[in-house]
Short mmCIF file of C-alpha atoms and ligand atoms in Angstrom, two decimals:
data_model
loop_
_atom_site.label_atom_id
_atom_site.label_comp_id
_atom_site.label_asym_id
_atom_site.label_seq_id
_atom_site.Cartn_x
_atom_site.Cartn_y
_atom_site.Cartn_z
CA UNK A 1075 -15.62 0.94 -24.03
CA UNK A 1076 -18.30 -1.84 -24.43
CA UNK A 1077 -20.03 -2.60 -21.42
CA UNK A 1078 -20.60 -6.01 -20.81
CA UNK A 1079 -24.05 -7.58 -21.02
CA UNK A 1080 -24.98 -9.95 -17.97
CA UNK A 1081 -27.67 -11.57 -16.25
CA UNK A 1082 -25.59 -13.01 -14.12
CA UNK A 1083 -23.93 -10.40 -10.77
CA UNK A 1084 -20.79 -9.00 -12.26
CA UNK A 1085 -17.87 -9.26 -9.96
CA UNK A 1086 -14.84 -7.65 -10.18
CA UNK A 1087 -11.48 -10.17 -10.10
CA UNK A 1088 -8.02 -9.60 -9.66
CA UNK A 1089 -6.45 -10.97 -13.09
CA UNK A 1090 -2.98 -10.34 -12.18
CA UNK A 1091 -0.52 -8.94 -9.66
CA UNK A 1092 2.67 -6.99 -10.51
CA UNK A 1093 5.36 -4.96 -8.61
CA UNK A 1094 8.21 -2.91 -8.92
CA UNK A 1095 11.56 -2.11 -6.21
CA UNK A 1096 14.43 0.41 -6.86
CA UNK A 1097 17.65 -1.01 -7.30
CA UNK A 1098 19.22 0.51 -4.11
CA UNK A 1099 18.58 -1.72 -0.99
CA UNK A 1100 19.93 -0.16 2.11
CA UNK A 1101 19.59 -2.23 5.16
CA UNK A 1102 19.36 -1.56 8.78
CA UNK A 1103 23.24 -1.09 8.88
CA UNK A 1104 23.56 0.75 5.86
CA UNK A 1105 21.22 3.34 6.90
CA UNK A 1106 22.81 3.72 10.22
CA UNK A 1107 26.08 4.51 8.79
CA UNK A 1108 24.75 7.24 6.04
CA UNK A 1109 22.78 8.83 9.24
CA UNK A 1110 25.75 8.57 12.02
CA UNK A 1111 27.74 10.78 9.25
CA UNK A 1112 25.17 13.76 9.96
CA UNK A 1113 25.03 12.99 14.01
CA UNK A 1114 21.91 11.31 14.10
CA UNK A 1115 21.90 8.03 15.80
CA UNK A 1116 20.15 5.07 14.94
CA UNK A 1117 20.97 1.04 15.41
CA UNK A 1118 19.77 -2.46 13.61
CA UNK A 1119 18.82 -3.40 16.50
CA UNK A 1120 16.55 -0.75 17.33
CA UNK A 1121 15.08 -1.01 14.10
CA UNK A 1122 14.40 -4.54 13.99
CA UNK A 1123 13.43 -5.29 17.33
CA UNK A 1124 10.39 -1.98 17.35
CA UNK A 1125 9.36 -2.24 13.51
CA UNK A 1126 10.38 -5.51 12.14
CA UNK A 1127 12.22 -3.45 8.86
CA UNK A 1128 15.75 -4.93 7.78
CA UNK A 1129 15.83 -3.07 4.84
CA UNK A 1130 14.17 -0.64 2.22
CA UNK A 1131 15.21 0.41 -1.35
CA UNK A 1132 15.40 3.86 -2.24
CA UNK A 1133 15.06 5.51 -5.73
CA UNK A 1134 17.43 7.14 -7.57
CA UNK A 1135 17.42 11.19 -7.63
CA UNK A 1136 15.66 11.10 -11.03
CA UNK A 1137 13.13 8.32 -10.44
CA UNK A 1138 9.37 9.46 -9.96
CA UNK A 1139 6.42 7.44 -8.73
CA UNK A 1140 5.35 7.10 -12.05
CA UNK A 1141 9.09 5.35 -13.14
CA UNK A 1142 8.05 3.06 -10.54
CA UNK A 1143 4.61 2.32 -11.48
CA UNK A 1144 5.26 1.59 -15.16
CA UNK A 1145 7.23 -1.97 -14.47
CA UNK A 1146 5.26 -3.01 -11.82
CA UNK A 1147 1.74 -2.03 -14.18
CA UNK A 1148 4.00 -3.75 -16.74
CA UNK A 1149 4.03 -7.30 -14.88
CA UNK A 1150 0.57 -6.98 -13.66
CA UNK A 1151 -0.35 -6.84 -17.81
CA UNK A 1152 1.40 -9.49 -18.31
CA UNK A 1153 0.34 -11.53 -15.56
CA UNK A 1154 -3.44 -11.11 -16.77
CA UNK A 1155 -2.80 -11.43 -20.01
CA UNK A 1156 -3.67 -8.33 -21.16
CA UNK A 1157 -2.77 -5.38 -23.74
CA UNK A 1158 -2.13 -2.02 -22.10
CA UNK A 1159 -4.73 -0.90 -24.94
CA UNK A 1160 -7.54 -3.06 -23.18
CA UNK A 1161 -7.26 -1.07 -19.91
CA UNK A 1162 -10.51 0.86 -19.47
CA UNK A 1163 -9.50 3.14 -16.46
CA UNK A 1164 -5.78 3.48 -14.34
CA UNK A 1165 -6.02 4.69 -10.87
CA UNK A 1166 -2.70 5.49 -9.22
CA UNK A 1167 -2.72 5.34 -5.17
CA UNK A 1168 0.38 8.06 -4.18
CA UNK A 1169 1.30 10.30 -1.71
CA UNK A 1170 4.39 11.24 -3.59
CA UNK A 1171 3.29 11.80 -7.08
CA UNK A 1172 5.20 12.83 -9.93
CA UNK A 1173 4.31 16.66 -9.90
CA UNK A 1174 1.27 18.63 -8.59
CA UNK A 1175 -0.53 17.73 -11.64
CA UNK A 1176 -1.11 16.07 -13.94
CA UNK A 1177 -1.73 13.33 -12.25
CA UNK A 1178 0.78 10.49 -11.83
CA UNK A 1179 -1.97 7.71 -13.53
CA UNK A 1180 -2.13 10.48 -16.48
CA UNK A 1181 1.55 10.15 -16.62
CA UNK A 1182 1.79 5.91 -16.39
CA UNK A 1183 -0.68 6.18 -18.84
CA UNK A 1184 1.72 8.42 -21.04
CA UNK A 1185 4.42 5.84 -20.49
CA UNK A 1186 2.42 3.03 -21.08
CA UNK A 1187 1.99 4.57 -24.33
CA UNK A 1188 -1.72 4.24 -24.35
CA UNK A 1189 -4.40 7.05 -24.28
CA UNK A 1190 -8.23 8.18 -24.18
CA UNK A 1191 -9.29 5.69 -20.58
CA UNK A 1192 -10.01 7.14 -17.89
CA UNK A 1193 -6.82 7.89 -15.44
CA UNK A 1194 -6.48 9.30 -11.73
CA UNK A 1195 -4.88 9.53 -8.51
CA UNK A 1196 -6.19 8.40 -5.35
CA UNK A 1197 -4.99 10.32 -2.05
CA UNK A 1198 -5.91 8.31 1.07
CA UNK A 1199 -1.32 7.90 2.74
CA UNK A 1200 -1.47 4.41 3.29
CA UNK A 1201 -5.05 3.21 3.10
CA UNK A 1202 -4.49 4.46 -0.50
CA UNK A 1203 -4.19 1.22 -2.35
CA UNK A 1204 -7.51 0.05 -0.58
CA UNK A 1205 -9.33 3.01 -1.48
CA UNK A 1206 -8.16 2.71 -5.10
CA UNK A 1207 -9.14 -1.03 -5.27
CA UNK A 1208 -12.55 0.05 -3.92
CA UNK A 1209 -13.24 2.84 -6.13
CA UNK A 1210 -12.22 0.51 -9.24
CA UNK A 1211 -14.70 -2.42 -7.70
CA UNK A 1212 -17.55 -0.05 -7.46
CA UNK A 1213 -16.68 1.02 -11.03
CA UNK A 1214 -16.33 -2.25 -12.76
CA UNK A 1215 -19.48 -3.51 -11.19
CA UNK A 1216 -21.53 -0.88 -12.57
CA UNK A 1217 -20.41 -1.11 -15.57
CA UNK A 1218 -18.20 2.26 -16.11
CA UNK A 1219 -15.19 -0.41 -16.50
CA UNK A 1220 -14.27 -3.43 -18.04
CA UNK A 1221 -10.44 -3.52 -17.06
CA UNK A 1222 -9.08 -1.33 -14.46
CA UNK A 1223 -5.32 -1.05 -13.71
CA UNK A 1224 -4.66 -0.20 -10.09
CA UNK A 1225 -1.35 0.74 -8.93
CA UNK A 1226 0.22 2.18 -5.55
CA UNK A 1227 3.59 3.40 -6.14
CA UNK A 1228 5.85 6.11 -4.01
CA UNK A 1229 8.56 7.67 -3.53
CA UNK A 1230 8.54 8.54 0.27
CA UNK A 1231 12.49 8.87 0.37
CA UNK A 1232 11.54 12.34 -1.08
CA UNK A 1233 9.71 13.69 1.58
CA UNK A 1234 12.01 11.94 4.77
CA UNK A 1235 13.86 14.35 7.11
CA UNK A 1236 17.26 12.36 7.46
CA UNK A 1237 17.71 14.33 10.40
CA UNK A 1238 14.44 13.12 12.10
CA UNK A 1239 15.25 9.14 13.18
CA UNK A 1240 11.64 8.63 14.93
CA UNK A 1241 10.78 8.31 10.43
CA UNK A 1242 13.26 8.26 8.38
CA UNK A 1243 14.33 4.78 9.61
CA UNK A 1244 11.18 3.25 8.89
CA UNK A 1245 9.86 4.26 4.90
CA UNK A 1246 11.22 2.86 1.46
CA UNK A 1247 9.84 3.43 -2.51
CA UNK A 1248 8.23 0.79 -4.68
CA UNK A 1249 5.34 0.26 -6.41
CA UNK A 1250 2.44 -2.60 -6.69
CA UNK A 1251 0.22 -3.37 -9.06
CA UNK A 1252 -3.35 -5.31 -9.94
CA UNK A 1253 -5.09 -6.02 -13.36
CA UNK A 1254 -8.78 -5.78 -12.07
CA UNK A 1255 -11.16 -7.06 -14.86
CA UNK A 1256 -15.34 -7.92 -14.74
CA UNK A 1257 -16.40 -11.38 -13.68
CA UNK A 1258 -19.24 -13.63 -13.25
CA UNK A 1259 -16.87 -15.14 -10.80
CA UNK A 1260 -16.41 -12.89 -7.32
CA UNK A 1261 -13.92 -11.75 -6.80
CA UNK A 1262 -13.97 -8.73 -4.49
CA UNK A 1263 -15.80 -9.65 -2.00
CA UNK A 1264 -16.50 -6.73 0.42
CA UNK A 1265 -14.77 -3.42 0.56
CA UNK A 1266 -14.87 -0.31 3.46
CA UNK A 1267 -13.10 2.65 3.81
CA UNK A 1268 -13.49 5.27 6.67
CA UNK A 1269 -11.63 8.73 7.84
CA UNK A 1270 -11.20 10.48 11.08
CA UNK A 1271 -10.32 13.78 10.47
CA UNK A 1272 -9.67 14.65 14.04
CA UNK A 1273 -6.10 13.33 13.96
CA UNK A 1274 -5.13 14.74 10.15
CA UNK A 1275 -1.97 16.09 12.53
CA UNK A 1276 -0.78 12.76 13.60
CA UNK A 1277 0.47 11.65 10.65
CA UNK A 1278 1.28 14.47 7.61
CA UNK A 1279 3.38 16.62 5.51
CA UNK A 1280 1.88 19.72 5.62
CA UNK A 1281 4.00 21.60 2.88
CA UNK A 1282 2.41 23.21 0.09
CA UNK A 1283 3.23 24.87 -3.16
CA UNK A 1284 2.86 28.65 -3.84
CA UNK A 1285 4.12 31.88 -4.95
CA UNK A 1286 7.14 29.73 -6.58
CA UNK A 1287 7.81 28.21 -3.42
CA UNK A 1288 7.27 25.14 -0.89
CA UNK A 1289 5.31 26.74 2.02
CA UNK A 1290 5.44 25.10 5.27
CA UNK A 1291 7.27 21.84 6.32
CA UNK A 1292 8.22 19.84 3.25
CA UNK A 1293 9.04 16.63 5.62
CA UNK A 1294 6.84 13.86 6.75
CA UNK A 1295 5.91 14.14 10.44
CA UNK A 1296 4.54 11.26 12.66
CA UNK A 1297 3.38 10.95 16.25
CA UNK A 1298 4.33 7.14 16.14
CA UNK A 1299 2.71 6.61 19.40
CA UNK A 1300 -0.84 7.83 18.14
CA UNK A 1301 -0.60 6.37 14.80
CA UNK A 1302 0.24 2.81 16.75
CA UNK A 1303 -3.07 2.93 19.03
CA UNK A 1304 -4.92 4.39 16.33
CA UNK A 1305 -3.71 1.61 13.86
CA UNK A 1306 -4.37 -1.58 16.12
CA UNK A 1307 -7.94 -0.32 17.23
CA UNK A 1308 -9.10 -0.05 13.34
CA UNK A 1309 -7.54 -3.00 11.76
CA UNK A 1310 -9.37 -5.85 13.69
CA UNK A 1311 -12.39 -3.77 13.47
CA UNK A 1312 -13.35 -3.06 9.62
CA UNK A 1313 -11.51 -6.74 9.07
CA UNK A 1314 -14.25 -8.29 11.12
CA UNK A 1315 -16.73 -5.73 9.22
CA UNK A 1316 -16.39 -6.43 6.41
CA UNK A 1317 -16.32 -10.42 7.01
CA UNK A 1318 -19.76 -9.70 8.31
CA UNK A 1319 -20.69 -7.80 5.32
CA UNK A 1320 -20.04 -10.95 3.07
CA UNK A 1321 -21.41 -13.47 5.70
CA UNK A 1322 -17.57 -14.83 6.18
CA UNK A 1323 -15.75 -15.31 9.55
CA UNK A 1324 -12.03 -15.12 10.39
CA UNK A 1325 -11.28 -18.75 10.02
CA UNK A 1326 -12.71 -18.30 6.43
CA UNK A 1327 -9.45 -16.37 5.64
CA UNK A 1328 -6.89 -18.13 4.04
CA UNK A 1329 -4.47 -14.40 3.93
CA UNK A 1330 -4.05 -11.26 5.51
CA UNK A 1331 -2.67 -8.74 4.07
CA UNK A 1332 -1.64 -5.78 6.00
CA UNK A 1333 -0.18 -2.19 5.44
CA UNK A 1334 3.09 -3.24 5.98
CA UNK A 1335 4.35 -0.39 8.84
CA UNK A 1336 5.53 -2.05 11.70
CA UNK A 1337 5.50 -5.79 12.54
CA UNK A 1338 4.10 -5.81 15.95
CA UNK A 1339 0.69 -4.08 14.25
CA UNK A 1340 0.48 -6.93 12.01
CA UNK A 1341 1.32 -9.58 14.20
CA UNK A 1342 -1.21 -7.93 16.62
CA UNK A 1343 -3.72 -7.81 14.21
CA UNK A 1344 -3.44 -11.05 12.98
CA UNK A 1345 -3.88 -12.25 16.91
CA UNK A 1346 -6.93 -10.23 17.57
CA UNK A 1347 -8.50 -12.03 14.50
CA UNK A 1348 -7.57 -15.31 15.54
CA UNK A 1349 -5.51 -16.37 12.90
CA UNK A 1350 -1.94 -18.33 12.87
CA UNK A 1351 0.74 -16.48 12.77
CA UNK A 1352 1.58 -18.05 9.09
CA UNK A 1353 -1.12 -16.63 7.25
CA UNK A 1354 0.02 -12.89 7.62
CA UNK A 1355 1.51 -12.27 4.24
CA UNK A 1356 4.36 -9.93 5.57
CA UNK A 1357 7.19 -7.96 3.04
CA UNK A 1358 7.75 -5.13 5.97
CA UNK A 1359 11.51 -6.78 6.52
CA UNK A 1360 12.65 -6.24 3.39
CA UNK A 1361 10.78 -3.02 2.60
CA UNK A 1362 9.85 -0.71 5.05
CA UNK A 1363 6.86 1.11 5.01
CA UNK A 1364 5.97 1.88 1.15
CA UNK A 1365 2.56 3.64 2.05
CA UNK A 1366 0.32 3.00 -0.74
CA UNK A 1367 2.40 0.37 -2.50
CA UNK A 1368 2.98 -1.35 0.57
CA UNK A 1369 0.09 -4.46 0.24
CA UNK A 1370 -0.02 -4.91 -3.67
CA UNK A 1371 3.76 -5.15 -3.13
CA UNK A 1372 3.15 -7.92 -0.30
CA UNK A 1373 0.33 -9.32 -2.35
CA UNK A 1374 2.36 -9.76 -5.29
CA UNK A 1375 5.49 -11.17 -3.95
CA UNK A 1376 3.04 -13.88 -2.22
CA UNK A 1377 1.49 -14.80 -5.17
CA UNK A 1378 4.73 -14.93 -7.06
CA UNK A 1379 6.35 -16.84 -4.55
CA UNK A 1380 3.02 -19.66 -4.84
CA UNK A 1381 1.84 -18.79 -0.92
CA UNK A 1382 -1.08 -17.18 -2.41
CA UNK A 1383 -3.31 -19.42 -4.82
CA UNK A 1384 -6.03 -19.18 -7.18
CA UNK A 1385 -9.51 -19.44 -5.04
CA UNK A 1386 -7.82 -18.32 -1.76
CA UNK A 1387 -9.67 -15.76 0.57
CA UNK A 1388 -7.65 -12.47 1.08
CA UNK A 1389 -8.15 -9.49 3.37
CA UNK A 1390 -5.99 -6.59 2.42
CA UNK A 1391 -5.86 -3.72 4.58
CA UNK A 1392 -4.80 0.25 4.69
CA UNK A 1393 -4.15 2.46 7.60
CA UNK A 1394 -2.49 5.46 7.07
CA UNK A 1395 -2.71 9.43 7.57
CA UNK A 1396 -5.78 11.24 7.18
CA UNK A 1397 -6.40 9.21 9.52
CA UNK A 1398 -7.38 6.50 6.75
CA UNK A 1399 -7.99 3.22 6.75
CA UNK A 1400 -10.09 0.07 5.23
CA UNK A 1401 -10.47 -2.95 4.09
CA UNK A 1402 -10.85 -5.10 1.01
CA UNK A 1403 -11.91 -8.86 1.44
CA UNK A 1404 -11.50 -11.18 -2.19
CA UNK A 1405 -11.06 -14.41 -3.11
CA UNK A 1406 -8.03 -14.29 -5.31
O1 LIG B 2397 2.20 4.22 7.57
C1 LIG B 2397 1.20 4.64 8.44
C2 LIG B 2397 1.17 3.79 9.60
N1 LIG B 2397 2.32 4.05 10.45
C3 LIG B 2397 2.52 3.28 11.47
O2 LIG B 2397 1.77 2.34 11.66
C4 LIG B 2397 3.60 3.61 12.44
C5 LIG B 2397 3.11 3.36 13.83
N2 LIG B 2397 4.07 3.60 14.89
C6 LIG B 2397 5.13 2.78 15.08
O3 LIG B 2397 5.35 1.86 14.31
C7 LIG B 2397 6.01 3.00 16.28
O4 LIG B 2397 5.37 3.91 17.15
C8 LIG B 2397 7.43 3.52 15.94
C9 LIG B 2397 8.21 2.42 15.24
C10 LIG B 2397 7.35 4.75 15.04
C11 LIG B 2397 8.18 3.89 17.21
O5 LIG B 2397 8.24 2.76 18.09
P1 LIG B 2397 7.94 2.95 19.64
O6 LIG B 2397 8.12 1.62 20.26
O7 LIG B 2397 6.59 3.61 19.75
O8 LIG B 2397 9.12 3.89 20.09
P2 LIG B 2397 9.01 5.32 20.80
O9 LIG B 2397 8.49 6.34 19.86
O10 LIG B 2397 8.29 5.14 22.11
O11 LIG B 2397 10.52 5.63 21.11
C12 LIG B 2397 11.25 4.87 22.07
C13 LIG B 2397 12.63 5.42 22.19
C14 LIG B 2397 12.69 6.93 22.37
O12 LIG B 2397 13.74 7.23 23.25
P3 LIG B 2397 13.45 7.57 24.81
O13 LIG B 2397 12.55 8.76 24.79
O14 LIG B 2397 12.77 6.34 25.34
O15 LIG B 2397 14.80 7.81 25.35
C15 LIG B 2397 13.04 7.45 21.00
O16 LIG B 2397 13.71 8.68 21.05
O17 LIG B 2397 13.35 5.16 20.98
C16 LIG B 2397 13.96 6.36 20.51
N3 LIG B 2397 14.01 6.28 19.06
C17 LIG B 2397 15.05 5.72 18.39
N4 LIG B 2397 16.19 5.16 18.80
C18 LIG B 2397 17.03 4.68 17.88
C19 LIG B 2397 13.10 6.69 18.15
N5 LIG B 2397 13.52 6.43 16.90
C20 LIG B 2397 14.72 5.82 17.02
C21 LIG B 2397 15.64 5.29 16.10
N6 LIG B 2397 16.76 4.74 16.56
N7 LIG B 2397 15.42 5.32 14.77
#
């Protein structure tokens, strides 16, 4: 790696956006069905009217986090124009990763078919994509990378109780990518990330691996209710911090980005910050909750779809278990 010389401040800049979906979409209905089989009883309605979800795609048995990864790391490379060989460092953002280790980055990086840069996971539910962005900022602008691939990508289908309708309804697999490369140009803005440890029960999947076997529940359990409260009081408040941080206000953004979870948090979000309705950048309809992939998913279908534009101020946000959350302001 060759760092670069500046006198200039060296940014960090999003050079392209990728992003990767399953093949099997299940709506609403679908879903219903496959759970009324087994007794448990769900509706669309239901699931529209409290989440906003319509539909998620699900990965086949034998696809990984790291399956999912590769395409969508695959369009973000092509998007920037750049050579899997000119990628300095990969961090992968999963809850659901390929295999207790290595790590599912080590493996993208084996199907990428590159080797020798750095490669990691980040662990941070659904703030993860945030946190990974914001450890690859920090990196890039101190020079320990040039060209940083950052990728959320999961496979929570794994880890849903079908039985348990309060969350099986509302998760789905994908994967999102972003080409990060160093700048004279900003660029990332702002980043900030916090944890609350007091409520690591509220949202969690407290299995573990040993003696051979899963100890403990295997199975993602939520208290919807406390994530909800918890969600709405942090988003509006690290959004607004970090506009402070970078001497922006709210009617400076041109896009929010939200973990994509439920709807009503976004829409509420997007109220408590003042902004119309039609600048939340939301992807929650069509796939559930991803966790980590859930905002470079959103971000990239925006930008593909030409709502998001070259020079436009974004704020992405996580919130997730841990309790996690944080926030990443940029101009795109
Ligand atoms: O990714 C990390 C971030 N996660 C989130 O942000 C999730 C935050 N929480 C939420 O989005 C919402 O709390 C939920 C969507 C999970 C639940 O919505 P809610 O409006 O808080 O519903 P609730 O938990 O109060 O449940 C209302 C009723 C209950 O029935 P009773 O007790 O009123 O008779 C539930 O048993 O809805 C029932 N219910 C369902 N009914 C049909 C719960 N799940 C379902 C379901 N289908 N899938």
């Amino acid at each position: 790696m060759s760092p670069i010389a500046t006198s200039t401040t060296r940014y960090s800049r999003i050079l392209g956006t990728g992003s990767f979906l399953p093949a099997d979409r299940v709506t609403n209905q679908a879903l219903a069905d496959r759970l009324a089989a087994d007794g448990v009883e769900t509706s669309d309605d239901w699931i529209v009217e409290r989440t906003g979800i319509r539909a998620r795609h699900f990965a086949a048995p034998d696809q990984t986090a790291s399956d999912l990864a590769l395409p969508a790391a695959q369009a973000a490379l092509e998007a920037a124009g750049i050579a899997a060989e000119e990628i300095d460092l990969i961090i992968v953002a999963t809850s659901t990763p390929d295999m207790v280790f290595p790590s599912t980055a080590c493996m993208l990086q084996k199907k990428l078919g590159v080797h020798g840069c750095a490669a990691f996971d980040v662990q941070a539910v659904c703030s993860g994509f945030v946190y990974a962005l914001s450890v690859a900022d920090s990196m890039i602008k101190s020079g320990a990378a040039n060209k940083a691939l950052i990728v959320g990508a999961e496979v929570f289908s794994r880890i849903l109780d079908f039985k348990d309708r309060t969350t099986c309804v509302l998760f789905g697999d994908g994967a999102g990518a972003v080409v990060l490369g160093a700048s004279s140009e900003p660029g990332i803005l702002a980043t900030e990330l916090h944890a609350d440890s007091r409520h690591v029960d509220v949202l969690c999947t407290p299995g573990t691996v040993a003696g051979g076997q899963v100890l403990g529940s295997p199975f993602l359990k939520m208290d919807g209710q406390a994530v909800f409260k918890l969600a709405v009081g942090v988003l509006e408040k690290v959004a607004r911090s970090v506009l402070e941080k970078a001497g922006l206000t709210e009617a400076d953004l041109d896009w929010l980005i939200p973990h994509q979870a439920n709807i009503r948090i976004m829409q509420g979000t997007a109220k408590k910050l003042k902004l119309d309705l039609n600048k939340l950048i939301a992807t929650v309809d069509e796939h559930g909750n991803t966790s980590a992939a859930s905002v470079p998913l959103a971000l990239d279908v925006a930008v593909r779809n030409g709502r998001i534009q070259r020079g436009d101020t974004l704020m992405l946000e996580g919130v997730g278990g841990g309790f996690t959350w944080g926030a990443a302001l940029l101009k795109y």
